[in-house]
Coordinates of C-alpha atoms in Angstrom, one line a residue:
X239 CA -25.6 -10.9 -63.7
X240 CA -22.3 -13.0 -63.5
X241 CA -20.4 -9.5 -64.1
X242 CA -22.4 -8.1 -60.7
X243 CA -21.6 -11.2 -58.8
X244 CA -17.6 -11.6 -59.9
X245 CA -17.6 -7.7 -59.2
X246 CA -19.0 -8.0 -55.4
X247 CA -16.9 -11.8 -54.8
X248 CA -14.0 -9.4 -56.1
X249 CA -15.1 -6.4 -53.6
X250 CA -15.5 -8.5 -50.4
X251 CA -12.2 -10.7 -51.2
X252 CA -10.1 -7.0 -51.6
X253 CA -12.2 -6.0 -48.3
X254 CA -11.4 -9.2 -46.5
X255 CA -7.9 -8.8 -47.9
X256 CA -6.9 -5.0 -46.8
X257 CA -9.0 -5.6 -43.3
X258 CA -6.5 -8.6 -42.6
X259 CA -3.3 -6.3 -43.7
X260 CA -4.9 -3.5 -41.9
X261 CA -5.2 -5.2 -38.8
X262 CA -1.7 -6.8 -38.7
X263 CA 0.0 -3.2 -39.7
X264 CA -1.5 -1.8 -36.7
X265 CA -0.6 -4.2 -34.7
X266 CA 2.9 -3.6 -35.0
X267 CA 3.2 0.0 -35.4
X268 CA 0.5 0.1 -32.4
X269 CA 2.6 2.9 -30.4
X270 CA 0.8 2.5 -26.6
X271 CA 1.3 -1.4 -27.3
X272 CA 5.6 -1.0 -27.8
X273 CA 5.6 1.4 -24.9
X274 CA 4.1 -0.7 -22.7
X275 CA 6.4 -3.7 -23.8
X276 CA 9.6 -1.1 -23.7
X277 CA 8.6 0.0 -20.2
X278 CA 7.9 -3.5 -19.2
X279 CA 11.6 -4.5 -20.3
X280 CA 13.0 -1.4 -18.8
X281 CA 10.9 -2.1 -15.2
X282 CA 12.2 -5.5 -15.4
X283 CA 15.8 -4.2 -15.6
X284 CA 16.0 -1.9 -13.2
X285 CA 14.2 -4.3 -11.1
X286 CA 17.5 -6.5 -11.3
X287 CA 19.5 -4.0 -11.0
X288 CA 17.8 -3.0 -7.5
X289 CA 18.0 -7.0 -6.5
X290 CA 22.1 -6.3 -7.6
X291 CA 22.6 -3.8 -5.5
X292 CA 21.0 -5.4 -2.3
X293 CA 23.0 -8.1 -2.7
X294 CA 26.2 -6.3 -2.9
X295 CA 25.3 -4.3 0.1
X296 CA 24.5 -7.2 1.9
X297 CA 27.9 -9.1 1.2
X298 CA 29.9 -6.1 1.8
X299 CA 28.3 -5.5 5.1
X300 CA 28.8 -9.4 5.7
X301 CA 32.2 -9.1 4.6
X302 CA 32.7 -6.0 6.9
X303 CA 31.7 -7.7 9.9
X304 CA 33.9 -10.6 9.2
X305 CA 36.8 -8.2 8.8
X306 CA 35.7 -6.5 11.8
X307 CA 35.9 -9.8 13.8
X308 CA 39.0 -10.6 12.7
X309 CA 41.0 -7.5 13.5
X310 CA 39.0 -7.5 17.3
X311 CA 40.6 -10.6 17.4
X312 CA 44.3 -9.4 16.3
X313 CA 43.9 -6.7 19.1
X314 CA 43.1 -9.5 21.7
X315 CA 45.8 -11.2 20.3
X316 CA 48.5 -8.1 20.7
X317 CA 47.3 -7.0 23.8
X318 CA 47.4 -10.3 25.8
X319 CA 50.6 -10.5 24.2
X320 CA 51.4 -7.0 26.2
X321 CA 49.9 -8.3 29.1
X322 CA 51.9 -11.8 29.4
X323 CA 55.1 -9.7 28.7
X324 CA 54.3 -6.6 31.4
X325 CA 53.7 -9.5 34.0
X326 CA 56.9 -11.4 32.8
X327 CA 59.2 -9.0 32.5
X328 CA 57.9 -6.6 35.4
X329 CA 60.2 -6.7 38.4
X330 CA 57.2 -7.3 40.8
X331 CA 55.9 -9.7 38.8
X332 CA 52.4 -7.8 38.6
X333 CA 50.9 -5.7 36.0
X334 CA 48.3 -3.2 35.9
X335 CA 47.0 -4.5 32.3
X336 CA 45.1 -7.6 32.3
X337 CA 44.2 -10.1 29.5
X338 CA 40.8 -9.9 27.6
X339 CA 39.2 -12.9 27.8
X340 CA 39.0 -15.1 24.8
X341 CA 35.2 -16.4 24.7
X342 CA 33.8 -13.1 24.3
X343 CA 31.7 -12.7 20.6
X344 CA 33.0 -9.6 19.1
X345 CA 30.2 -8.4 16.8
X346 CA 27.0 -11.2 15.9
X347 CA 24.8 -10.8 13.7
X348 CA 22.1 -11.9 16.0
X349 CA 19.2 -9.2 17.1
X350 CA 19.5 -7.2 20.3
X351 CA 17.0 -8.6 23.1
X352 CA 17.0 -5.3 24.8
X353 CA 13.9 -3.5 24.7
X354 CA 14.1 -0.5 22.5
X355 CA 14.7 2.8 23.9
X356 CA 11.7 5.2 24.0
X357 CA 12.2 8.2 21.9
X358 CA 13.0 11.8 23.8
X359 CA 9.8 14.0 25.5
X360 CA 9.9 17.2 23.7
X361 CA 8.4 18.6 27.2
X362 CA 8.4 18.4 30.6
X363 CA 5.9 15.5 31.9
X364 CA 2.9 17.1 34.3
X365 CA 3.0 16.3 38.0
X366 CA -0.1 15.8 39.5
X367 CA -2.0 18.7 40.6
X368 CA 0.0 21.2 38.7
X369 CA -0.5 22.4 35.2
X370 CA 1.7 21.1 32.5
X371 CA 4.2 22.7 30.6
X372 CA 1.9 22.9 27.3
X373 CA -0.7 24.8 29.5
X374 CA -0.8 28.5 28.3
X375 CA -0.5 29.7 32.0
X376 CA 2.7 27.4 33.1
X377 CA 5.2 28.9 35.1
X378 CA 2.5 32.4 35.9
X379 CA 2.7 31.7 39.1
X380 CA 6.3 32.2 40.4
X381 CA 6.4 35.1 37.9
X382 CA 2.8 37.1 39.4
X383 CA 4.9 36.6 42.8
X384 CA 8.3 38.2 41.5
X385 CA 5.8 40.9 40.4
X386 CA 4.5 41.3 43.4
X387 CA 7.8 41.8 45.4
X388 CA 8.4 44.2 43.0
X389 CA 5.6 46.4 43.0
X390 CA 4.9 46.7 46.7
X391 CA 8.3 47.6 48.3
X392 CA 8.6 48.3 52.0
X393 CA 7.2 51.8 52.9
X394 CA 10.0 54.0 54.1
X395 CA 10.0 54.7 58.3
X396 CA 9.1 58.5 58.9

């Protein structure tokens, strides 16, 4: 009896055993579960890589704008320079150019407040009392009239 019981203590420790190794063998060569992680990690990089490139677009459009603001102001700067020299050195003392003024923002980066502009009709709007120009008989009437002219001409004088 002893031989029965050591042999089934000896069965369900070796069960117990390869059910434990079993289970942590499949756990790491689990295939959907290091595909998931791998496209977690590569979701997660390409996610800062999109946050990157948003910044860099956003500080080279900031950088633009500065650049832009700074060569509208070297224009204003040459051309009142022009200006104060045509009126100098002109012998009436008057010149056709005249200074920009300096107060004026070049570019802001503050929204427009004008309302936006409604996109293009693809057809002409219907007046009133006529049929528009999606109607299938639009524009029959001036051409039954040419028609008309046409097909009745003035009988000859005998």
């Amino acid at each position: 009896m002893q031989d029965i019981n050591t042999l089934i203590a000896v069965a369900i420790i070796c069960l117990l055993t390869g059910a434990a190794i079993g289970y942590f063998m499949l756990g790491r060569m689990k295939p959907e579960q290091q595909s998931r992680v791998a496209l977690e990690k590569q979701f997660n990089d390409m996610q800062r890589q999109q946050q990157d490139y948003q910044q860099q677009v956003s500080s080279h459009f900031d950088r633009t704008g500065e650049l832009l603001n700074e060569l509208a102001e070297s224009y204003r700067s040459v051309h009142n320079h022009i200006v104060d020299g045509a009126q100098t050195l002109h012998s009436t003392g008057i010149s056709p150019l005249q200074a920009i003024p300096e107060g004026r923002p070049v570019l802001d980066n503050k929204p427009s407040k004008l309302a936006p502009a409604a996109p293009p009709l693809d057809y002409a709007p219907r007046q009133p009392g006529k049929k528009g120009a999606l109607h299938e008989e639009f524009g029959m009437d001036a051409e039954k009239k040419r028609q008309d002219d046409i097909e009745s001409p003035a009988s000859p004088h005998v």
